[in-house]
Coordinates of C-alpha atoms in Angstrom, one line a residue:
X1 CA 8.4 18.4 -29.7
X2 CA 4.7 17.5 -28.7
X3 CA 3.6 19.7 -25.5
X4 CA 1.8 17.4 -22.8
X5 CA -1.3 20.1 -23.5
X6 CA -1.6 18.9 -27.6
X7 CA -1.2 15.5 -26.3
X8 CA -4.2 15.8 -23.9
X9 CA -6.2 16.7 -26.4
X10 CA -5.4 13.7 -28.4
X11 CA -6.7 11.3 -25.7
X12 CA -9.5 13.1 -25.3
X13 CA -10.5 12.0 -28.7
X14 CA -10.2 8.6 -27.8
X15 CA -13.1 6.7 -27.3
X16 CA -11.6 4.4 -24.8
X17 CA -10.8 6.8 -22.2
X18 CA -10.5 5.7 -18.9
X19 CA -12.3 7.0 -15.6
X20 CA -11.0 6.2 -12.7
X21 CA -13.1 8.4 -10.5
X22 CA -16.1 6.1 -11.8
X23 CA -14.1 2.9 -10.7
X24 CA -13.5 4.4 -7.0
X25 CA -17.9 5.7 -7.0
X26 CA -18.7 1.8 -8.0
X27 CA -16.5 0.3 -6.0
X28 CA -18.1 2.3 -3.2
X29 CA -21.7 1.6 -4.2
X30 CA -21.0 -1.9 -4.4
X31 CA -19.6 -2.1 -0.5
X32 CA -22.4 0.3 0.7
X33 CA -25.1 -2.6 1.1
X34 CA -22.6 -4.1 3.3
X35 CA -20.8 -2.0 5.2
X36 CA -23.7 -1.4 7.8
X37 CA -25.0 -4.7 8.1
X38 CA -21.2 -5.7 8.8
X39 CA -19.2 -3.3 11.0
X40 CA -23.1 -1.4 12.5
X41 CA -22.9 -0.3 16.1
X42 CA -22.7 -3.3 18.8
X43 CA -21.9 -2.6 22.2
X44 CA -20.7 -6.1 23.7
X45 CA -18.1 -6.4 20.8
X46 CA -17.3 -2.7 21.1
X47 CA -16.6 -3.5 25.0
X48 CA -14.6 -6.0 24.4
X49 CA -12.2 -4.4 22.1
X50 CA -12.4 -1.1 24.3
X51 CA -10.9 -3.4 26.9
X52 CA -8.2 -5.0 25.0
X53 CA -6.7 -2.1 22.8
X54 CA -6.8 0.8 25.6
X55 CA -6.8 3.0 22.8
X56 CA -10.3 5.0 23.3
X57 CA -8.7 7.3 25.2
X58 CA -6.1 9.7 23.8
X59 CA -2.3 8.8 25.4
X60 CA 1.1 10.1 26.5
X61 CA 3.6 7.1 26.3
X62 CA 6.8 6.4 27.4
X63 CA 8.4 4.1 24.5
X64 CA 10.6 1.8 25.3
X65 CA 12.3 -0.5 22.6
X66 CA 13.8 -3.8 23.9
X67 CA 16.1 -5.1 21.9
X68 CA 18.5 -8.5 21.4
X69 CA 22.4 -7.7 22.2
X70 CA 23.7 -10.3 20.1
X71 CA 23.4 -13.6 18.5
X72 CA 21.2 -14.7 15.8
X73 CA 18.5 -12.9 16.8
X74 CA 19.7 -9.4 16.9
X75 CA 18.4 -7.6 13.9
X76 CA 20.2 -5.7 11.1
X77 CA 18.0 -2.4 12.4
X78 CA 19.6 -0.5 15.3
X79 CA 18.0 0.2 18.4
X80 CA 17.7 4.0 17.7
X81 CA 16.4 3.5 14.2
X82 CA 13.5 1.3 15.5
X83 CA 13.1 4.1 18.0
X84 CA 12.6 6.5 16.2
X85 CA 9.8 4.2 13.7
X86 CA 8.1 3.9 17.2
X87 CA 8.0 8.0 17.8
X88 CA 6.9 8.5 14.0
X89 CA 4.1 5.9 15.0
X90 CA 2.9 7.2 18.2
X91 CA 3.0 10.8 16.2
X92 CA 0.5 9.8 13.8
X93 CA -2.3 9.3 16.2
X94 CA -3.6 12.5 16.6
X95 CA -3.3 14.6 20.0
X96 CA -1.2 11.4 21.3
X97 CA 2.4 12.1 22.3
X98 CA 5.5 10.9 23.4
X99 CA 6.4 11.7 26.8
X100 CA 10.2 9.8 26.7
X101 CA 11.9 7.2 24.9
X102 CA 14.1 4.8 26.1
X103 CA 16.5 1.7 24.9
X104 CA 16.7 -1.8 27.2
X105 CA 19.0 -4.2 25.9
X106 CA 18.2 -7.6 26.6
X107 CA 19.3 -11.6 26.1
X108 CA 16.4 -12.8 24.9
X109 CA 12.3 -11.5 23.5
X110 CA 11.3 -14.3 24.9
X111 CA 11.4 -14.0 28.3
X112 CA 7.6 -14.5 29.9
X113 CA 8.3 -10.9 31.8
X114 CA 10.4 -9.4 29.1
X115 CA 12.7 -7.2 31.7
X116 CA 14.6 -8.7 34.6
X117 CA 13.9 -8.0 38.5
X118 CA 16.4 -5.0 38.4
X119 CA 14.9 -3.2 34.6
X120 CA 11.4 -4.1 35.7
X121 CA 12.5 -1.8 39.0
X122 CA 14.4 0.6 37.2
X123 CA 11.1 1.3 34.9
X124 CA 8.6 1.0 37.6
X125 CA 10.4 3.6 39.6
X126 CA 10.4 5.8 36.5
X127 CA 6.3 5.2 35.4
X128 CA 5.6 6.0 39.1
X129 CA 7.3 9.0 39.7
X130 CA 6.2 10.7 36.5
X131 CA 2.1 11.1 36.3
X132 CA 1.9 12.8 32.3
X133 CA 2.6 8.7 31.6
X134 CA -0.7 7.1 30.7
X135 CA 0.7 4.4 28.7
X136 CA 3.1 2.1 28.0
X137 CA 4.5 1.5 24.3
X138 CA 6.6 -1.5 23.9
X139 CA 7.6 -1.5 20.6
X140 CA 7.5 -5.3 19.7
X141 CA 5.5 -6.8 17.2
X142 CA 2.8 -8.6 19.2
X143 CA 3.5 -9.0 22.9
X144 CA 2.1 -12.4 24.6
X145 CA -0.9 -11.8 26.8
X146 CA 1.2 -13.2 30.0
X147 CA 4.2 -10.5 29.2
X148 CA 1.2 -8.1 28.7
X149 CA -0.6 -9.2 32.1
X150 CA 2.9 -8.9 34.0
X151 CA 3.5 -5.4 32.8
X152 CA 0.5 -4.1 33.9
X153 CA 0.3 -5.6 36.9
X154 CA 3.8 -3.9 37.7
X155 CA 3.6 -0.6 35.8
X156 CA -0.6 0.0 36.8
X157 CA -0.9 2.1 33.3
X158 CA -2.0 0.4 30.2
X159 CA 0.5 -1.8 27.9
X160 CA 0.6 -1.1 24.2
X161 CA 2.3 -2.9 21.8
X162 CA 3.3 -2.5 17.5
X163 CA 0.1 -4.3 16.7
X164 CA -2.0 -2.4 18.7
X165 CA -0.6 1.1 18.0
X166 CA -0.6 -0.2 14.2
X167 CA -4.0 -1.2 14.1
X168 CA -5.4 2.1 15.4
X169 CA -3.5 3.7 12.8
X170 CA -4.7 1.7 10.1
X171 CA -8.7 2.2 11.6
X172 CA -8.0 5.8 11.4
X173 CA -6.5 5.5 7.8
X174 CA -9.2 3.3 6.3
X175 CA -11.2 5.6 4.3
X176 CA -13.0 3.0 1.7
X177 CA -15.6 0.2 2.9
X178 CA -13.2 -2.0 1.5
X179 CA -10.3 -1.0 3.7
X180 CA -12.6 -0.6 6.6
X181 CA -13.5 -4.1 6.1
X182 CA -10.4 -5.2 6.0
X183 CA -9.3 -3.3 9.1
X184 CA -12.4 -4.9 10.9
X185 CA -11.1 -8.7 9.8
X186 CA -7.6 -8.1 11.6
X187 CA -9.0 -6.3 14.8
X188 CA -11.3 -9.1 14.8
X189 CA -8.1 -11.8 14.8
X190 CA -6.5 -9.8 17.4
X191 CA -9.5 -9.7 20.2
X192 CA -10.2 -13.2 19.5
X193 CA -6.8 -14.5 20.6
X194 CA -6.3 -12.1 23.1
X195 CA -10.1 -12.0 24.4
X196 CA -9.1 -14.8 27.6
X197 CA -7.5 -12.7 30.2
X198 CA -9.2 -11.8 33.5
X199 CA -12.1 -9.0 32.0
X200 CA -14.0 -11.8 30.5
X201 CA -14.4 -14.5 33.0
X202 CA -17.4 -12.6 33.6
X203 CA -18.8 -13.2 29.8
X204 CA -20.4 -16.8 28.6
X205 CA -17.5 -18.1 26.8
X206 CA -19.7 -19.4 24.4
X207 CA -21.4 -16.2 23.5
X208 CA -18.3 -14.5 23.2
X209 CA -17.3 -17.3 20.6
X210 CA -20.7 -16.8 19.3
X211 CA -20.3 -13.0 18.6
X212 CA -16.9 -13.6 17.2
X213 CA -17.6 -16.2 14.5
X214 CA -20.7 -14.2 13.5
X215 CA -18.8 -10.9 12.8
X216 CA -16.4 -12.9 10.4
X217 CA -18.2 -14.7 8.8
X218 CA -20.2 -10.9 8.2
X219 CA -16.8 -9.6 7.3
X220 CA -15.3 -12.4 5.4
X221 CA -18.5 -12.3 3.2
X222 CA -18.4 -8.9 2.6
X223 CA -14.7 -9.0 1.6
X224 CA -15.1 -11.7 -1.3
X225 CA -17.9 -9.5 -3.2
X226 CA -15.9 -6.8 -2.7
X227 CA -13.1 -8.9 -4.0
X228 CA -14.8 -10.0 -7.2
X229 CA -16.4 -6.7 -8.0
X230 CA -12.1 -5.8 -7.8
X231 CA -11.8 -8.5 -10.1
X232 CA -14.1 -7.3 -12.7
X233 CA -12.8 -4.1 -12.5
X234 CA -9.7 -5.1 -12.7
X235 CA -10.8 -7.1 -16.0
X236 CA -11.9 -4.3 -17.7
X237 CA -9.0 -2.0 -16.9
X238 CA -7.3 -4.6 -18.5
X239 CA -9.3 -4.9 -21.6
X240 CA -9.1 -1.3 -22.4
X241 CA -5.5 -2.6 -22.9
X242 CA -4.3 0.7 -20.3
X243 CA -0.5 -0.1 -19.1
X244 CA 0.1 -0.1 -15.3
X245 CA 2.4 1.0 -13.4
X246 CA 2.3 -0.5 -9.2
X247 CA 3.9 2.0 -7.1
X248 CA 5.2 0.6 -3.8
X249 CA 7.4 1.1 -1.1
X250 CA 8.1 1.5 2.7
X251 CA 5.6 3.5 4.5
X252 CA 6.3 7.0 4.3
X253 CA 8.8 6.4 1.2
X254 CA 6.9 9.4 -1.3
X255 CA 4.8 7.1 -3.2
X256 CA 1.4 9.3 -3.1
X257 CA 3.9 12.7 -3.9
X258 CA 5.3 10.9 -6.6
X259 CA 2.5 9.6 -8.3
X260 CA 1.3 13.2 -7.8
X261 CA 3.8 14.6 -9.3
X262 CA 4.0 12.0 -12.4
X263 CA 0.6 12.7 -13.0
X264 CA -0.4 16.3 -11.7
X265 CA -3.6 15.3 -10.1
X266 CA -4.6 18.0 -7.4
X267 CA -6.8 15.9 -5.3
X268 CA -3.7 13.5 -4.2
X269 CA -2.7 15.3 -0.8
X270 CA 0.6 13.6 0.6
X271 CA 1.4 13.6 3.8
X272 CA 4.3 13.3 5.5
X273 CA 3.4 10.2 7.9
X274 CA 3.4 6.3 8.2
X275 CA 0.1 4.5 6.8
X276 CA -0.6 8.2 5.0
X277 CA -2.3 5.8 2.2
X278 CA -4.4 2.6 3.2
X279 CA -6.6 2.1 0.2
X280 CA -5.0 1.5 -3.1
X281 CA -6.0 4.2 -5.9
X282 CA -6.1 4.9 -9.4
X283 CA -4.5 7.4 -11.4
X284 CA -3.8 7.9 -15.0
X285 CA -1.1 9.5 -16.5
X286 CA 0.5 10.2 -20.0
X287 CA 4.6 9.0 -20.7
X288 CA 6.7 11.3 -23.1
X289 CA 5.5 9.8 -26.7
X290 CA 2.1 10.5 -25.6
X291 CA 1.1 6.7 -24.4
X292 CA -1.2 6.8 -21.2
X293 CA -0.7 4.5 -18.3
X294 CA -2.3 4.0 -15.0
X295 CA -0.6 4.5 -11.5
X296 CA -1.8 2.3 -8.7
X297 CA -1.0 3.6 -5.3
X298 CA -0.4 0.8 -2.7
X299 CA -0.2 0.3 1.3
X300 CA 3.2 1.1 2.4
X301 CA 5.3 -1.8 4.0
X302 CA 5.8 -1.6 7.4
X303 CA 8.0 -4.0 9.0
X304 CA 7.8 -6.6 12.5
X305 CA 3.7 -6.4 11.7
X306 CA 2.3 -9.9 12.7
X307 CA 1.8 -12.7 10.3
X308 CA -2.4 -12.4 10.5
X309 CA -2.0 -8.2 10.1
X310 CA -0.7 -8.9 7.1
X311 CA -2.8 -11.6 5.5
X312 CA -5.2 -9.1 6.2
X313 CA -4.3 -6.6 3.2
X314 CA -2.9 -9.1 1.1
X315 CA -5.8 -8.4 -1.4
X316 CA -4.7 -4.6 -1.3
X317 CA -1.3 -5.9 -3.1
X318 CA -3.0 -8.0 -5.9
X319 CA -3.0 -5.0 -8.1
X320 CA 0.8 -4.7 -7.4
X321 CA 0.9 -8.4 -8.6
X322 CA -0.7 -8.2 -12.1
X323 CA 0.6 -5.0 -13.1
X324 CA 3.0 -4.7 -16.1
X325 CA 5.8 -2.8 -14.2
X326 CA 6.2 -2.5 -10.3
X327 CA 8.0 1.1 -9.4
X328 CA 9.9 0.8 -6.0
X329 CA 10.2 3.6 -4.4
X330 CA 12.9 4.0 -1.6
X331 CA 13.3 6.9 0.8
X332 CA 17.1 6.9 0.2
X333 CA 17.3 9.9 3.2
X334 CA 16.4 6.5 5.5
X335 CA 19.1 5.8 8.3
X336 CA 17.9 2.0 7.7
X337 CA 17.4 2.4 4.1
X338 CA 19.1 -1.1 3.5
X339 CA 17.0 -2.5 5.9
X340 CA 13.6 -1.1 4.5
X341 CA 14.8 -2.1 0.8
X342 CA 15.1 -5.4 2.3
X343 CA 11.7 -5.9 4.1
X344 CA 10.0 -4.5 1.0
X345 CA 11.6 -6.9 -2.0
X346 CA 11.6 -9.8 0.6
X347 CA 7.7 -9.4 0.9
X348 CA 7.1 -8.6 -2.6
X349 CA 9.1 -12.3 -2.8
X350 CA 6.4 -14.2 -0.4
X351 CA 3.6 -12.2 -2.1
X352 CA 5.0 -13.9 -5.7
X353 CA 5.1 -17.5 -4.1
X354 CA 1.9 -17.1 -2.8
X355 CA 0.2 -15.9 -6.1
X356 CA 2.2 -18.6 -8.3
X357 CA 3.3 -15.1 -10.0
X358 CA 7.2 -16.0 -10.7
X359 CA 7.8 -13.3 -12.7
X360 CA 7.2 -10.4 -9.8
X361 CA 10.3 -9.5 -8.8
X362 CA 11.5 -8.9 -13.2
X363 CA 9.2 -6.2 -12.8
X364 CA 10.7 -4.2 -10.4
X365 CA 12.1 -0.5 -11.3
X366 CA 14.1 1.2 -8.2
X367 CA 14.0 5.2 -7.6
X368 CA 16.5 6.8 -5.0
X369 CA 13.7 9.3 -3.7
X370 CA 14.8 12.2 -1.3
X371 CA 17.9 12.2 -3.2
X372 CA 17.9 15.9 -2.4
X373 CA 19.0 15.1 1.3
X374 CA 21.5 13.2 1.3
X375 CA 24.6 13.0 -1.3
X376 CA 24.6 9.2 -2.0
X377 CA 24.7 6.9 -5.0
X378 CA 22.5 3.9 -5.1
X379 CA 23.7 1.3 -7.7
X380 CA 20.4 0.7 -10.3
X381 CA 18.2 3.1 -9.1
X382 CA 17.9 6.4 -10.6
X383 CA 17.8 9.2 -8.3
X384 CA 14.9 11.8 -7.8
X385 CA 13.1 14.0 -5.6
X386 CA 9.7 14.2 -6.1
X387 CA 9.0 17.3 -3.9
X388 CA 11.1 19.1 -6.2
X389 CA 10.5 17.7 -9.5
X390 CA 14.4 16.6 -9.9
X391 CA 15.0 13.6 -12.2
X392 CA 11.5 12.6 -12.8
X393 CA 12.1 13.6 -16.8
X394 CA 14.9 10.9 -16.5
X395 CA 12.4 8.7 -14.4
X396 CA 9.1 9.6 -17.3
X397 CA 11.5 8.0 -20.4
X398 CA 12.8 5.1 -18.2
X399 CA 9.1 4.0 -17.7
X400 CA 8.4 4.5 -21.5
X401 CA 11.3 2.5 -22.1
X402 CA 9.5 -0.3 -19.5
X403 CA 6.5 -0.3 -20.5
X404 CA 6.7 -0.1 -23.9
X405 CA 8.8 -3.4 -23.6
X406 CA 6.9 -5.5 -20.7
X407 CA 3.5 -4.6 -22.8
X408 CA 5.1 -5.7 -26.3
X409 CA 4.2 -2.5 -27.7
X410 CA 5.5 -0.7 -30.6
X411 CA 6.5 2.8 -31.8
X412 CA 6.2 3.2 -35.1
X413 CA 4.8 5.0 -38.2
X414 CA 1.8 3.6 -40.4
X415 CA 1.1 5.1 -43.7
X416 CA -3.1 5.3 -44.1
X417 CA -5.4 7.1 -46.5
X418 CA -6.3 10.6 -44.7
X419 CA -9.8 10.5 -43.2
X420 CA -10.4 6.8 -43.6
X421 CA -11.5 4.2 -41.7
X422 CA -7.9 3.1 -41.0
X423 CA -7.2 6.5 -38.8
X424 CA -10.3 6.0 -36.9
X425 CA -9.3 2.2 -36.2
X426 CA -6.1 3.4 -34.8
X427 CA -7.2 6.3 -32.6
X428 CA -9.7 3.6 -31.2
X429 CA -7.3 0.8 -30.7
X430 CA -3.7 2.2 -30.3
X431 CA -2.3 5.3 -29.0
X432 CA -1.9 8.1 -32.0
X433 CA 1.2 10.0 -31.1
X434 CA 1.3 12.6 -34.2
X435 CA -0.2 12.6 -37.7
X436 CA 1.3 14.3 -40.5
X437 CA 0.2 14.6 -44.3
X438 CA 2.9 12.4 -46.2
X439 CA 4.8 15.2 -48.3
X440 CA 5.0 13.1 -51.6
X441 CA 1.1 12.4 -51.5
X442 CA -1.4 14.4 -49.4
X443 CA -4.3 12.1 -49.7
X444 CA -1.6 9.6 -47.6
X445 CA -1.6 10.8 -43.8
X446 CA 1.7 9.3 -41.7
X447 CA 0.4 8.4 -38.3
X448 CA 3.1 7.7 -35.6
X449 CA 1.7 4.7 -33.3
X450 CA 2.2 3.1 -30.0
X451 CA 0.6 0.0 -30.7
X452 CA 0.5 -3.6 -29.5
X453 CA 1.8 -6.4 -31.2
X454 CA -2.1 -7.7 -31.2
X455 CA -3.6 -4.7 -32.2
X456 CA -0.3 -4.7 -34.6
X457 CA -1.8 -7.9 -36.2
X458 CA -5.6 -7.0 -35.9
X459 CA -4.8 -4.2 -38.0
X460 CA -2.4 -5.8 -41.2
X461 CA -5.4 -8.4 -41.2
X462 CA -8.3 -5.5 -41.6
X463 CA -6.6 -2.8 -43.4
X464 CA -3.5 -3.9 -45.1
X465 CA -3.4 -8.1 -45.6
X466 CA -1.2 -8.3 -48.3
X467 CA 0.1 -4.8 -48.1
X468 CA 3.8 -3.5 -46.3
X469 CA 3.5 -1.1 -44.1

């Protein structure tokens, strides 16, 4: 049995070898000349976002999660599962904490003041009477700027809702100019529409409007070079003929630890938090026969994020899109696991209408991660851990078996003269598993292949035409 250290030094040999540390450094170089012109240092926007997010300060919250009783509305989620997404939010922002939590059951979201006379009381009484509070964290998607406006007038501590707890995640997340960019473009949505409340009636309207269409037009600009530079890296990932492999999942599912531990690559540090990865990554790894593929690390899905949030990254998913085979990774130790599995293959769903890509969701290949937790079964999806290495042989084989099938490759052994021209051909243009002297004729060498079925064709009609293999 080939050891993963003989078939390292195989690829090395390979002239094709792929560097995705050089794809990251141009990518980078490319969105330096625009980074500073785009997102430099002004004042009278930083104000105004200052003013709307009330998040430059550090805060102690007290959550609260409204939720619908009954009727159509009310969601598959519990109360107390959305809770505690709220808390594992809140905990991500550094020195912030949670002060207490509590559940309000209500008729309706849409109520202008969200709570009724006696709630809006009940919590008053309790924001008052307890000073560690600085803040207010509903945790609904994208509160209206009246319910907002009410809140504060009656609790006199700032209001914070999922977007804006979100986006400060995701600006402290955003490592690459291309994620800062994007980060920039969804704040940017967010202050517009919200930028009409009281503060500004002492700002020119018109300026305001000024300053706003400026910096996206900046940003938008910036994110379509960066987009085609993707592009063309994309295209020659593609024509080095390298299989990938999309890894998604929910936020916090083990996608990075997986992909670390598929792969071994030291410099992946996962962490255990929502939003731990915001800028998709490369990373190449080798299957059992010896056949290397590349792992793409995505966002994690988050659910209830706003419409325009998410439009935002949609570019961040287009490598999920065109890859050969989409791994879904699902933290199966979840309380809601149903109800992540859901939000995740019902995006994936909108992300295939919207690229015309039909044939999305044929891709997909489930793990059970965590399985070490809990004692469950999860019908077609293997299950694995991948903090403790459990099932990901199983997993490595299962891949193969993908790949090898959504890439039309084959395996399979060619018979070429030893030394010639044929052997280099293949170690170029295919992926040379072993090569052993054929025992009836030494000057023959027997070269087992993974091969395409183009390659497959390129090489009958150079080396063999009228010859059998």
């Amino acid at each position: 049995m080939l050891t993963i250290k003989f078939i390292r030094n195989v690829i090395k040999t390979i002239p094709r070898t792929f560097s995705t540390t050089l794809i990251r450094k141009t990518e980078e170089e490319f969105a330096e000349k625009y980074i500073e012109d785009v997102l430099e240092s002004d004042n009278e926007y930083n104000e105004v976002v200052d003013n709307i997010l009330h998040l430059k300060d550090i805060h102690s919250c007290l959550i609260i999660q409204p939720y619908v009783k009954w009727g159509p509305r009310k969601l598959t989620i519990t109360p107390e599962e959305q809770l505690e997404e709220a808390v594992s939010l809140i905990q991500t922002l550094p020195s912030w904490k949670v002060v207490d939590t509590m559940k309000i059951p209500l008729e309706s979201l849409a109520n202008k003041s969200l709570f009724k006379t006696g709630n809006m009381e009940k919590l008053s009484n309790i924001i008052v009477s307890n000073p560690e509070i600085s803040a207010v964290f509903i945790n609904a998607s994208n509160l209206k700027r009246v319910t907002s406006d009410i809140l504060q007038e009656n609790f006199r501590i700032p209001i914070l809702d999922r977007y804006k707890i979100v986006m400060q995640i995701l600006k402290m997340h955003a490592t690459s100019k291309y994620a800062k960019l994007q980060v920039a473009l969804a704040e940017l949505h967010f202050v517009r529409r919200k930028s009409q409340n009281d503060f500004f009636h002492t700002h020119d309207p018109e300026v305001l409007k000024l300053m706003f269409q400026n910096r996206e037009q900046k940003i938008k600009k910036a994110i379509q070079e960066l987009r085609n530079q993707r592009m063309l890296l994309r295209s020659n990932r593609r024509k080095l003929d390298y299989p990938v492999i999309a890894v998604v999942g929910y936020t916090n599912a083990g996608k990075t630890c997986l992909i670390k531990a598929l792969t071994g690559e030291k410099s992946l540090q996962p962490k255990n938090q929502l939003f731990a990865t915001l800028d998709v990554t490369v990373h190449a790894g080798i299957l059992p026969s010896g056949l290397e593929v590349l792992y793409v690390d995505t966002v994690g899905f988050l659910s209830d994020i706003p419409t325009n949030l998410i439009e935002c990254f949609i570019a961040t998913f287009e490598d999920a899109i065109l890859a050969d085979v989409i791994l879904h990774v699902e933290d199966v130790s979840s309380s809601c696991f149903e109800y992540k599995r859901n939000h995740v293959l019902t995006t994936l769903k909108d992300l295939a209408k919207k690229s015309g890509n039909k044939d999305i969701m044929n891709k997909i290949m489930s793990v059970a991660n965590k399985s070490d937790l809990v004692d469950v079964n999860i019908p077609n999806s293997l299950p694995i851990s991948a903090k403790l290495g459990t099932g990901l042989e199983e997993l490595r084989f299962k891949l193969e078996e993908t790949v090898l099938q959504a890439t039309a490759r084959n395996v399979m052994t060619i018979k070429v003269p030893s030394g010639g021209n044929e052997m280099r051909w293949l170690y170029k243009n295919s992926t040379v598993v072993t090569e052993i002297p054929d025992e009836n004729n030494l000057q023959i060498t027997k070269a087992k292949v993974i091969i395409t079925d183009t390659n497959l064709s390129k090489f009958k009609h150079y080396f063999l035409k009228n010859k059998r293999l």
